[in-house]
Short mmCIF file of C-alpha atoms in Angstrom, two decimals:
data_model
loop_
_atom_site.label_atom_id
_atom_site.label_comp_id
_atom_site.label_asym_id
_atom_site.label_seq_id
_atom_site.Cartn_x
_atom_site.Cartn_y
_atom_site.Cartn_z
CA MET A 1 -44.99 51.64 82.12
CA ALA A 2 -45.50 52.04 78.40
CA GLN A 3 -41.71 51.53 77.81
CA SER A 4 -41.64 48.47 79.93
CA SER A 5 -44.55 47.16 78.19
CA ALA A 6 -43.02 47.65 74.93
CA LEU A 7 -39.86 45.99 75.90
CA LYS A 8 -41.83 42.96 77.22
CA THR A 9 -43.60 42.63 74.06
CA LEU A 10 -40.43 42.96 72.13
CA ALA A 11 -39.00 40.17 74.34
CA VAL A 12 -42.07 37.77 73.95
CA GLN A 13 -41.99 38.45 70.20
CA ALA A 14 -38.60 37.93 69.73
CA SER A 15 -38.62 34.78 71.79
CA HIS A 16 -41.23 33.28 69.22
CA TYR A 17 -39.17 34.11 66.21
CA SER A 18 -36.19 32.56 68.33
CA VAL A 19 -38.06 29.37 69.10
CA ALA A 20 -38.91 28.91 65.33
CA SER A 21 -35.40 29.45 64.43
CA LEU A 22 -34.25 27.15 67.19
CA PHE A 23 -36.34 24.18 65.84
CA GLY A 24 -34.97 25.29 62.22
CA VAL A 25 -31.63 25.14 63.59
CA ILE A 26 -32.13 21.57 64.91
CA ALA A 27 -33.66 20.47 61.71
CA GLY A 28 -30.45 22.11 60.10
CA LEU A 29 -28.15 20.10 62.29
CA VAL A 30 -29.52 17.01 60.79
CA THR A 31 -29.32 18.24 57.21
CA PHE A 32 -26.27 20.12 57.29
CA PRO A 33 -24.12 17.00 58.32
CA LEU A 34 -26.17 14.93 55.74
CA LEU A 35 -25.62 17.33 52.79
CA THR A 36 -22.02 17.79 53.49
CA ARG A 37 -21.25 14.30 53.50
CA VAL A 38 -23.72 13.23 50.65
CA PHE A 39 -22.63 15.77 48.28
CA SER A 40 -18.85 16.58 47.54
CA VAL A 41 -17.42 20.01 48.40
CA ALA A 42 -17.71 21.21 44.82
CA ASP A 43 -21.26 20.00 44.90
CA TYR A 44 -21.90 21.83 47.89
CA GLY A 45 -20.27 24.98 46.22
CA VAL A 46 -22.84 24.54 43.28
CA MET A 47 -25.69 24.53 45.83
CA ASN A 48 -24.51 27.94 47.31
CA LEU A 49 -24.34 29.45 43.72
CA VAL A 50 -28.01 28.28 42.94
CA ALA A 51 -29.19 29.33 46.40
CA ALA A 52 -27.55 32.77 45.87
CA THR A 53 -29.25 33.17 42.52
CA LEU A 54 -32.53 32.28 43.89
CA THR A 55 -32.12 34.61 46.84
CA VAL A 56 -31.68 37.53 44.37
CA SER A 57 -34.41 36.41 42.15
CA VAL A 58 -36.93 36.37 44.93
CA ALA A 59 -35.92 39.72 45.96
CA VAL A 60 -36.65 41.01 42.37
CA GLY A 61 -40.07 39.19 42.29
CA LYS A 62 -41.05 40.83 45.34
CA VAL A 63 -40.23 44.45 44.02
CA GLY A 64 -39.83 45.58 47.58
CA VAL A 65 -43.50 45.57 48.16
CA GLN A 66 -43.42 43.32 51.15
CA HIS A 67 -41.44 46.23 52.91
CA SER A 68 -44.56 48.32 52.18
CA ILE A 69 -46.75 46.14 53.89
CA LEU A 70 -45.19 46.62 57.13
CA ARG A 71 -45.45 50.48 56.83
CA TYR A 72 -48.76 50.77 55.12
CA GLU A 73 -50.76 48.14 57.33
CA SER A 74 -50.03 50.14 60.67
CA GLU A 75 -51.07 53.46 58.83
CA ILE A 76 -54.01 52.15 57.62
CA ARG A 77 -55.25 50.46 60.83
CA ALA A 78 -54.63 53.51 62.87
CA GLY A 79 -56.86 55.49 60.47
CA LYS A 80 -54.23 57.61 59.07
CA GLY A 81 -54.23 56.10 55.50
CA ARG A 82 -56.55 57.04 52.52
CA TYR A 83 -56.86 53.24 51.39
CA THR A 84 -58.67 50.15 52.92
CA MET A 85 -57.40 47.08 54.14
CA PRO A 86 -59.13 44.88 51.14
CA GLU A 87 -57.29 47.37 48.86
CA LEU A 88 -53.83 46.73 50.62
CA TYR A 89 -54.63 42.96 50.52
CA SER A 90 -55.42 42.73 47.05
CA THR A 91 -53.07 45.26 45.62
CA THR A 92 -50.03 43.72 47.36
CA GLN A 93 -50.92 39.97 46.65
CA ILE A 94 -52.02 40.34 43.12
CA GLY A 95 -49.17 42.59 42.22
CA MET A 96 -46.39 40.42 43.92
CA LEU A 97 -47.62 37.30 42.23
CA CYS A 98 -47.53 38.90 38.93
CA THR A 99 -44.11 40.15 39.10
CA ALA A 100 -42.83 36.75 40.57
CA ALA A 101 -44.40 34.84 37.71
CA PHE A 102 -42.36 37.04 35.41
CA VAL A 103 -39.07 36.63 37.18
CA MET A 104 -39.78 33.00 37.28
CA LEU A 105 -39.99 32.82 33.45
CA VAL A 106 -36.70 34.88 33.08
CA VAL A 107 -34.85 32.55 35.18
CA GLY A 108 -36.15 29.19 34.01
CA VAL A 109 -35.87 30.10 30.17
CA GLY A 110 -32.88 32.15 30.71
CA ALA A 111 -30.97 29.32 32.25
CA TYR A 112 -31.20 27.43 28.90
CA LEU A 113 -30.15 30.59 26.82
CA VAL A 114 -27.06 31.64 28.51
CA PRO A 115 -23.75 30.15 27.28
CA LEU A 116 -22.91 27.11 29.23
CA SER A 117 -19.50 28.65 29.79
CA TRP A 118 -21.29 31.28 31.95
CA LEU A 119 -22.81 28.51 34.16
CA GLY A 120 -19.57 26.61 34.44
CA ASP A 121 -21.62 23.34 35.23
CA GLY A 122 -24.29 21.64 32.98
CA ARG A 123 -26.32 20.52 36.01
CA VAL A 124 -27.02 24.23 36.79
CA ARG A 125 -29.53 24.63 33.95
CA LYS A 126 -31.81 21.83 35.25
CA LEU A 127 -31.37 23.13 38.86
CA PHE A 128 -32.41 26.75 37.77
CA SER A 129 -35.23 25.32 36.17
CA ILE A 130 -36.52 23.62 39.23
CA ALA A 131 -35.58 26.27 41.58
CA SER A 132 -37.23 29.11 39.50
CA PHE A 133 -40.72 27.68 40.62
CA LEU A 134 -39.64 28.62 44.10
CA ILE A 135 -39.70 32.06 43.31
CA VAL A 136 -43.46 32.42 42.90
CA VAL A 137 -43.81 30.18 46.24
CA GLN A 138 -41.29 32.19 48.30
CA VAL A 139 -42.99 35.59 47.10
CA ALA A 140 -46.42 34.46 47.89
CA GLU A 141 -45.20 33.38 51.41
CA SER A 142 -43.44 36.80 51.98
CA ALA A 143 -46.68 38.38 51.53
CA PHE A 144 -48.56 36.42 54.01
CA ILE A 145 -45.81 36.65 56.35
CA ASN A 146 -45.23 40.49 56.37
CA PHE A 147 -49.09 40.94 57.05
CA LEU A 148 -48.66 38.62 59.90
CA ARG A 149 -45.58 40.54 61.07
CA ALA A 150 -47.49 43.67 60.71
CA GLU A 151 -50.42 42.28 62.86
CA GLN A 152 -47.69 41.07 65.35
CA LYS A 153 -49.10 37.53 65.05
CA THR A 154 -45.97 35.88 65.86
CA THR A 155 -47.28 32.57 67.68
CA LEU A 156 -48.95 31.77 64.30
CA LEU A 157 -45.70 32.64 62.68
CA MET A 158 -43.64 30.43 64.91
CA LYS A 159 -46.02 27.56 64.43
CA TYR A 160 -45.88 27.94 60.65
CA ASN A 161 -42.09 28.13 60.59
CA VAL A 162 -41.43 25.09 62.59
CA ALA A 163 -44.10 22.90 60.55
CA LYS A 164 -42.70 24.11 57.29
CA LYS A 165 -39.18 23.41 58.36
CA TYR A 166 -40.01 19.73 59.64
CA LEU A 167 -42.00 19.03 56.50
CA GLY A 168 -39.01 20.11 54.31
CA LEU A 169 -36.64 18.06 56.63
CA GLY A 170 -38.64 14.99 56.02
CA LEU A 171 -39.27 15.29 52.31
CA ILE A 172 -35.47 16.00 51.81
CA LEU A 173 -34.39 13.05 53.67
CA VAL A 174 -36.78 10.80 51.70
CA ALA A 175 -35.63 12.36 48.33
CA VAL A 176 -31.80 12.46 48.99
CA LEU A 177 -31.56 9.18 51.15
CA TRP A 178 -34.03 6.78 49.38
CA LEU A 179 -34.88 8.32 45.83
CA SER A 180 -31.64 9.98 44.40
CA SER A 181 -28.63 11.50 46.10
CA THR A 182 -28.48 14.37 43.65
CA LEU A 183 -28.96 18.20 43.84
CA ALA A 184 -32.03 17.84 41.55
CA SER A 185 -33.71 15.49 44.18
CA PHE A 186 -32.86 18.30 46.78
CA TYR A 187 -34.25 21.07 45.13
CA THR A 188 -37.47 19.22 43.88
CA ALA A 189 -38.05 17.85 47.53
CA THR A 190 -37.53 21.59 48.72
CA LEU A 191 -40.19 23.02 45.97
CA VAL A 192 -42.79 20.44 47.15
CA SER A 193 -42.57 21.04 50.75
CA GLU A 194 -42.50 24.88 50.22
CA ALA A 195 -45.58 24.95 48.11
CA THR A 196 -47.46 22.62 50.37
CA ALA A 197 -46.60 24.76 53.42
CA VAL A 198 -47.56 28.06 51.61
CA ALA A 199 -50.93 26.63 50.46
CA ALA A 200 -51.62 25.57 54.24
CA LEU A 201 -50.76 28.92 55.35
CA ALA A 202 -53.14 30.59 52.86
CA VAL A 203 -55.91 28.07 54.11
CA VAL A 204 -55.36 29.16 57.70
CA LEU A 205 -55.24 33.01 56.97
CA TYR A 206 -58.45 33.03 55.02
CA ARG A 207 -60.67 30.38 56.51
CA THR A 208 -62.13 32.42 59.31
CA GLY A 209 -63.06 35.52 57.01
CA SER A 210 -61.48 37.94 59.36
CA ARG A 211 -59.08 39.03 56.47
CA PRO A 212 -60.22 40.28 53.14
CA LEU A 213 -59.76 37.78 50.20
CA PRO A 214 -57.62 39.15 47.37
CA ALA A 215 -60.09 40.39 44.49
CA LEU A 216 -59.07 41.96 41.26
CA ALA A 217 -61.81 44.54 41.76
CA GLN A 218 -59.94 45.96 44.90
CA PHE A 219 -56.70 45.99 42.98
CA SER A 220 -55.64 49.80 43.50
CA ARG A 221 -53.34 51.10 40.79
CA PRO A 222 -52.79 54.45 42.81
CA LEU A 223 -52.03 52.44 45.89
CA TYR A 224 -49.81 50.13 43.80
CA ARG A 225 -47.84 53.10 42.58
CA GLU A 226 -47.19 54.09 46.14
CA LEU A 227 -46.15 50.63 47.05
CA LEU A 228 -43.66 50.50 44.16
CA SER A 229 -42.41 53.92 45.14
CA PHE A 230 -41.72 52.86 48.63
CA GLY A 231 -40.64 49.29 47.79
CA ILE A 232 -38.47 49.44 44.64
CA PRO A 233 -35.79 51.66 46.42
CA MET A 234 -35.90 49.33 49.16
CA MET A 235 -35.67 46.49 46.83
CA ILE A 236 -32.56 47.84 45.21
CA GLY A 237 -31.05 49.87 47.83
CA TYR A 238 -31.81 47.65 50.96
CA GLU A 239 -32.90 44.13 49.97
CA LEU A 240 -30.77 43.52 46.85
CA SER A 241 -27.83 45.35 48.07
CA SER A 242 -27.88 43.50 51.22
CA ILE A 243 -28.14 40.25 49.51
CA VAL A 244 -24.91 41.39 47.71
CA LEU A 245 -23.42 42.14 50.75
CA ALA A 246 -24.29 38.71 51.98
CA VAL A 247 -23.84 36.46 49.01
CA GLY A 248 -22.05 38.42 46.58
CA ASP A 249 -18.82 37.29 47.85
CA ARG A 250 -19.77 33.64 46.60
CA TYR A 251 -19.58 34.82 42.88
CA VAL A 252 -16.15 36.37 43.57
CA ILE A 253 -14.80 33.21 45.40
CA ALA A 254 -16.29 30.93 42.53
CA GLY A 255 -14.78 33.10 40.01
CA LEU A 256 -11.18 33.65 41.48
CA ILE A 257 -10.56 30.69 43.30
CA GLY A 258 -13.14 27.97 42.37
CA LYS A 259 -16.11 25.87 43.73
CA THR A 260 -14.19 23.96 46.44
CA PRO A 261 -13.04 27.08 48.40
CA LEU A 262 -16.64 28.36 47.89
CA GLY A 263 -18.02 24.99 49.44
CA LEU A 264 -15.51 25.66 52.36
CA TYR A 265 -16.78 29.27 52.62
CA GLY A 266 -20.40 28.25 52.47
CA ALA A 267 -20.30 25.69 55.11
CA ALA A 268 -18.82 28.19 57.53
CA TYR A 269 -21.20 30.83 56.67
CA ASN A 270 -23.98 28.62 56.99
CA LEU A 271 -23.25 27.68 60.32
CA CYS A 272 -23.12 31.20 61.48
CA GLN A 273 -26.46 31.70 59.73
CA TYR A 274 -28.04 29.12 62.15
CA VAL A 275 -26.84 31.33 65.08
CA GLN A 276 -27.78 34.26 63.47
CA ALA A 277 -31.44 33.11 62.92
CA VAL A 278 -31.94 31.95 66.69
CA VAL A 279 -30.28 35.09 68.19
CA ILE A 280 -29.83 37.90 66.01
CA THR A 281 -32.60 38.08 63.21
CA SER A 282 -35.34 37.52 65.77
CA VAL A 283 -34.85 40.96 67.39
CA GLY A 284 -34.79 42.75 64.07
CA GLN A 285 -38.09 40.79 62.80
CA ALA A 286 -39.96 41.62 66.13
CA VAL A 287 -38.61 45.25 66.96
CA MET A 288 -39.54 47.01 63.49
CA PRO A 289 -43.41 46.32 63.60
CA ILE A 290 -43.57 47.31 67.20
CA TYR A 291 -41.71 50.73 66.76
CA ILE A 292 -43.68 51.47 63.67
CA LYS A 293 -46.89 50.84 65.53
CA MET A 294 -45.57 52.91 68.58
CA TRP A 295 -44.82 55.87 66.02
CA ASP A 296 -48.21 55.98 64.41
CA GLU A 297 -50.03 55.79 67.83
CA LYS A 298 -47.47 57.51 70.67
CA GLY A 299 -45.12 59.74 68.54
CA PRO A 300 -41.42 60.22 68.40
CA ALA A 301 -40.14 60.57 72.12
CA GLU A 302 -41.56 57.18 73.34
CA THR A 303 -40.27 55.65 69.92
CA SER A 304 -36.87 56.90 70.39
CA ALA A 305 -36.79 55.86 73.98
CA PHE A 306 -37.96 52.40 73.30
CA ILE A 307 -35.25 52.00 70.39
CA THR A 308 -32.44 53.06 72.59
CA ARG A 309 -33.41 50.88 75.30
CA SER A 310 -33.81 47.97 72.57
CA LEU A 311 -30.14 48.74 71.31
CA ARG A 312 -28.59 48.25 74.91
CA THR A 313 -30.39 45.04 75.36
CA TYR A 314 -29.16 43.90 71.83
CA ALA A 315 -25.56 44.82 72.59
CA LEU A 316 -25.62 42.62 75.57
CA MET A 317 -27.07 39.70 73.73
CA ALA A 318 -24.87 39.98 70.53
CA ALA A 319 -21.45 40.33 72.13
CA PRO A 320 -21.46 36.78 73.83
CA VAL A 321 -22.78 35.42 70.64
CA VAL A 322 -19.76 36.70 68.60
CA ALA A 323 -17.38 35.75 71.39
CA GLY A 324 -19.10 32.03 71.84
CA VAL A 325 -19.06 31.35 68.06
CA ALA A 326 -15.26 32.37 67.88
CA ALA A 327 -14.70 30.07 70.69
CA VAL A 328 -16.51 27.03 69.96
CA GLY A 329 -16.77 27.38 66.03
CA PRO A 330 -13.50 25.63 65.39
CA GLU A 331 -14.67 22.53 67.15
CA LEU A 332 -18.38 22.53 66.14
CA LEU A 333 -17.72 23.17 62.39
CA PRO A 334 -15.72 19.82 61.64
CA ALA A 335 -17.87 17.83 64.18
CA LEU A 336 -20.94 18.70 61.91
CA ALA A 337 -19.61 18.94 58.68
CA SER A 338 -16.78 16.59 58.76
CA GLU A 339 -13.12 17.12 59.01
CA LYS A 340 -12.93 18.43 55.20
CA TYR A 341 -14.32 21.52 56.38
CA ALA A 342 -12.11 22.23 59.31
CA SER A 343 -9.92 24.69 57.23
CA ALA A 344 -13.03 26.97 57.09
CA ALA A 345 -12.90 27.70 60.86
CA PRO A 346 -10.95 31.27 60.69
CA VAL A 347 -13.99 32.56 58.58
CA LEU A 348 -16.61 32.13 61.62
CA SER A 349 -15.56 34.94 63.85
CA TRP A 350 -15.37 37.66 61.16
CA VAL A 351 -18.67 36.40 59.54
CA ILE A 352 -20.63 36.24 62.90
CA ALA A 353 -19.35 39.65 63.85
CA GLY A 354 -20.55 41.19 60.71
CA MET A 355 -23.89 39.57 61.03
CA ALA A 356 -24.23 40.96 64.80
CA VAL A 357 -23.69 44.34 63.51
CA ASP A 358 -26.07 44.07 60.70
CA GLY A 359 -28.76 42.73 63.18
CA ALA A 360 -28.80 46.28 64.62
CA ASN A 361 -29.65 48.09 61.41
CA SER A 362 -33.40 47.92 61.63
CA MET A 363 -32.81 49.88 65.12
CA MET A 364 -29.89 52.06 63.98
CA GLY A 365 -31.54 53.50 60.89
CA ALA A 366 -35.30 53.64 62.41
CA GLY A 367 -35.78 57.13 61.37
CA LEU A 368 -35.18 56.30 57.63
CA PHE A 369 -37.61 53.49 57.70
CA ILE A 370 -40.21 55.19 59.57
CA HIS A 371 -40.00 58.38 57.32
CA ARG A 372 -39.94 56.28 54.22
CA LYS A 373 -36.43 57.62 53.28
CA THR A 374 -36.08 54.72 50.90
CA ARG A 375 -33.70 56.50 48.38
CA VAL A 376 -31.33 57.46 51.26
CA ILE A 377 -31.43 53.68 52.31
CA MET A 378 -30.82 52.66 48.97
CA ALA A 379 -27.72 54.77 48.40
CA ILE A 380 -26.12 53.65 51.62
CA VAL A 381 -26.69 50.02 51.41
CA LEU A 382 -25.96 50.04 47.58
CA SER A 383 -22.72 51.83 48.20
CA CYS A 384 -21.74 49.17 50.84
CA ALA A 385 -22.44 46.40 48.75
CA VAL A 386 -20.17 47.96 46.06
CA LEU A 387 -17.43 48.29 48.88
CA ASN A 388 -18.03 44.60 49.62
CA ILE A 389 -17.53 43.45 46.23
CA GLY A 390 -14.44 45.64 45.95
CA LEU A 391 -12.77 44.46 49.08
CA ASN A 392 -13.46 40.83 48.01
CA LEU A 393 -11.77 41.62 44.75
CA ALA A 394 -8.74 42.93 46.79
CA LEU A 395 -8.63 40.30 49.42
CA VAL A 396 -9.65 37.07 48.11
CA PRO A 397 -6.65 36.58 45.80
CA ARG A 398 -4.45 37.49 48.69
CA VAL A 399 -5.87 35.84 51.77
CA GLY A 400 -8.49 33.40 50.36
CA ILE A 401 -11.84 33.03 51.95
CA VAL A 402 -10.99 34.78 55.13
CA GLY A 403 -10.61 37.77 52.94
CA SER A 404 -14.45 37.65 52.05
CA ALA A 405 -15.18 37.14 55.93
CA ILE A 406 -13.31 40.34 56.60
CA ALA A 407 -15.16 42.08 53.80
CA THR A 408 -18.20 41.18 55.29
CA LEU A 409 -17.49 42.56 58.70
CA VAL A 410 -16.20 45.74 57.32
CA SER A 411 -19.07 46.36 54.79
CA TYR A 412 -21.75 45.68 57.40
CA SER A 413 -19.82 48.08 60.02
CA VAL A 414 -19.84 50.90 57.41
CA ALA A 415 -23.57 50.37 56.50
CA ALA A 416 -24.51 50.43 60.26
CA PHE A 417 -22.83 53.52 61.01
CA SER A 418 -23.99 55.48 57.84
CA LEU A 419 -27.73 54.35 58.54
CA ALA A 420 -27.35 55.66 62.01
CA THR A 421 -26.00 58.82 61.02
CA ALA A 422 -28.41 59.59 58.49
CA GLY A 423 -31.35 58.43 60.67
CA ARG A 424 -30.49 60.50 63.64
CA ARG A 425 -31.74 63.88 61.56
CA LEU A 426 -35.28 62.19 61.74
CA LEU A 427 -35.27 60.20 64.81
CA ARG A 428 -32.78 60.57 67.56
CA VAL A 429 -31.65 57.28 68.50
CA ALA A 430 -28.70 57.14 70.95
CA ILE A 431 -25.95 54.44 70.12
CA PRO A 432 -25.08 52.82 73.56
CA TRP A 433 -21.25 52.83 73.15
CA THR A 434 -20.62 52.37 76.89
CA THR A 435 -22.77 49.14 77.08
CA VAL A 436 -21.17 47.90 73.74
CA LEU A 437 -17.72 48.65 75.52
CA ARG A 438 -18.61 46.57 78.60
CA ALA A 439 -20.33 43.71 76.70
CA GLY A 440 -17.15 43.66 74.44
CA LEU A 441 -14.86 43.51 77.26
CA GLY A 442 -17.00 40.81 78.92
CA ALA A 443 -17.28 38.63 76.05
CA GLY A 444 -13.68 39.06 75.29
CA PHE A 445 -12.69 37.69 78.81
CA MET A 446 -15.28 34.83 78.52
CA TYR A 447 -13.62 34.06 75.06
CA VAL A 448 -10.03 33.97 76.62
CA VAL A 449 -11.18 31.72 79.34
CA VAL A 450 -13.07 29.19 77.53
CA THR A 451 -10.85 28.75 74.41
CA HIS A 452 -8.43 27.04 77.01
CA VAL A 453 -11.17 24.37 77.92
CA LEU A 454 -10.64 20.84 76.37
CA PRO A 455 -9.51 21.46 73.17
CA GLY A 456 -9.89 18.92 70.41
CA HIS A 457 -12.93 16.95 71.75
CA ARG A 458 -15.35 18.51 69.22
CA LEU A 459 -19.01 18.34 70.42
CA PHE A 460 -17.91 17.59 74.19
CA THR A 461 -15.78 20.68 73.96
CA VAL A 462 -18.39 22.88 72.64
CA ALA A 463 -20.71 21.77 75.42
CA ALA A 464 -18.11 22.36 77.86
CA ARG A 465 -17.31 25.63 76.58
CA ILE A 466 -20.73 26.74 76.43
CA ALA A 467 -21.68 25.46 79.97
CA LEU A 468 -18.75 27.59 81.40
CA GLY A 469 -18.76 30.62 79.20
CA ALA A 470 -22.56 31.48 79.28
CA PRO A 471 -22.74 31.91 83.33
CA LEU A 472 -19.35 33.51 83.20
CA TYR A 473 -20.52 36.16 80.91
CA VAL A 474 -23.77 36.66 82.79
CA VAL A 475 -22.01 37.08 86.30
CA LEU A 476 -19.48 39.52 84.82
CA MET A 477 -21.95 41.74 83.13
CA THR A 478 -24.41 41.72 86.22
CA LEU A 479 -21.47 43.06 88.08
CA VAL A 480 -20.73 45.93 85.79
CA ASP A 481 -23.74 46.74 83.78
CA ALA A 482 -27.21 48.02 85.24
CA ASP A 483 -29.15 47.05 82.16
CA ALA A 484 -27.70 43.48 82.75
CA ARG A 485 -28.75 43.40 86.18
CA ALA A 486 -32.21 44.43 85.15
CA LEU A 487 -32.38 41.80 82.54
CA VAL A 488 -31.42 39.21 85.05
CA ARG A 489 -33.96 40.39 87.54
CA ARG A 490 -36.58 40.34 85.01
CA SER A 491 -35.74 36.84 83.77
CA ILE A 492 -35.63 35.46 87.53
CA ALA A 493 -39.15 37.18 88.15
CA ARG A 494 -40.51 35.47 84.92
CA LEU A 495 -39.00 32.24 85.87
CA ARG A 496 -40.62 32.30 89.42
CA GLY A 497 -43.95 33.47 87.94
CA SER A 498 -43.99 30.62 85.81
CA ARG A 499 -43.25 28.18 88.31
CA GLY A 500 -45.89 29.53 90.60
CA MET A 501 -48.33 29.09 87.89
CA GLY A 502 -47.38 25.45 87.35
CA ARG A 503 -47.80 24.68 91.01
CA GLU A 504 -51.19 26.32 91.07
CA ALA A 505 -52.34 24.39 87.97
CA PRO A 506 -54.35 21.10 88.82
#
């Protein structure tokens, strides 16, 4: 019963993240075609370069403390820690804001100190100056969000993410379409929308008085040292290295073959990220707080069983996503971004496969996260980041942007295997190879069937292939996999239950 309850909680909370991401994707489907048409391919390349730098800067500004929130909040709430919740709130938020302000100054001032030849485009200095303020905003947001994740307040997170996304969408449309069609206008609108959203979230969090307000008197130096001891290896070895895995290829592409190929690659990668946000990332966001709490309250046996079952469910979900993007992506990308991005379609299948593998890492390496083996995580992910850059340097000159996509899949696969191997010594999690094989074969059959459906009709082709492929995969897996049959039965039961409540409502 406990396992069924935990899996139900995972499904509900993952659905909250997915719904928020889905609304984000809908907003992205408005901005993505707009930005790829308003800005040139080279401009889009510059945007990706600034975005990659901002991502790295925000990660440095957080110094990994946001990872400590998830681990320490559960421990303190379970009565196993030697610190208090007011100390945790004050220490994390004050510490993160101070480091974020320092990184903001480094980026903003540094953009005007480095030689222009390093930047390659004079506009980048101004863009970095604007984007540097986003560092403080996004670091503050990270602290709030990770407390809500630790508390499993996924409904509030869902509402916040949707509201923030559409506020940003509205301001960006006004800025780019009516004020100035420049990258500076885009980043200014982004800054205003994100700062407004984070301020509103702070008001919502603290207005009831149920959470302690940050206070300098509650700042604990011993706790901050512990948070940094846990967080810095996570920042260097997990977050920054993961970022290098995700965006390091942008710098290699820009340096070796130019900003126009980078724009093509960035458009394809961004399309995969929309899918990743809805289906893949939501599981990882939901599962870690659940299994950390389960470990603190119920012990290793139940935690291991829960993660193993979660991995089987994840494999059943991820396989058709990879095959589906491979099947519809060549039609969807030019339909959304325009025909000038059609040549980037071969990138899609490699990138989405890498993202699917990466999405399992929070479960594969659960033992390492639970036992705070951050230096082991650092060594693994950092090594794979170096591998990714090396593969990019070797493959990009030979096969172009497809080489970067191949490097992404290989590097993520090595990272997942290494995390699983190291984590098994601390918490045994069985990798569901049989489920992976069945799901892969079912998704592969679906791909072969749907790729012959209505080629060349763009969005109509996408709709037709999804309408055929999704039920085909469900039927196939229901026939050959017990977990798939159980998922279908639970889904039907929930659907009948919701209809029954609807009939009873006045």
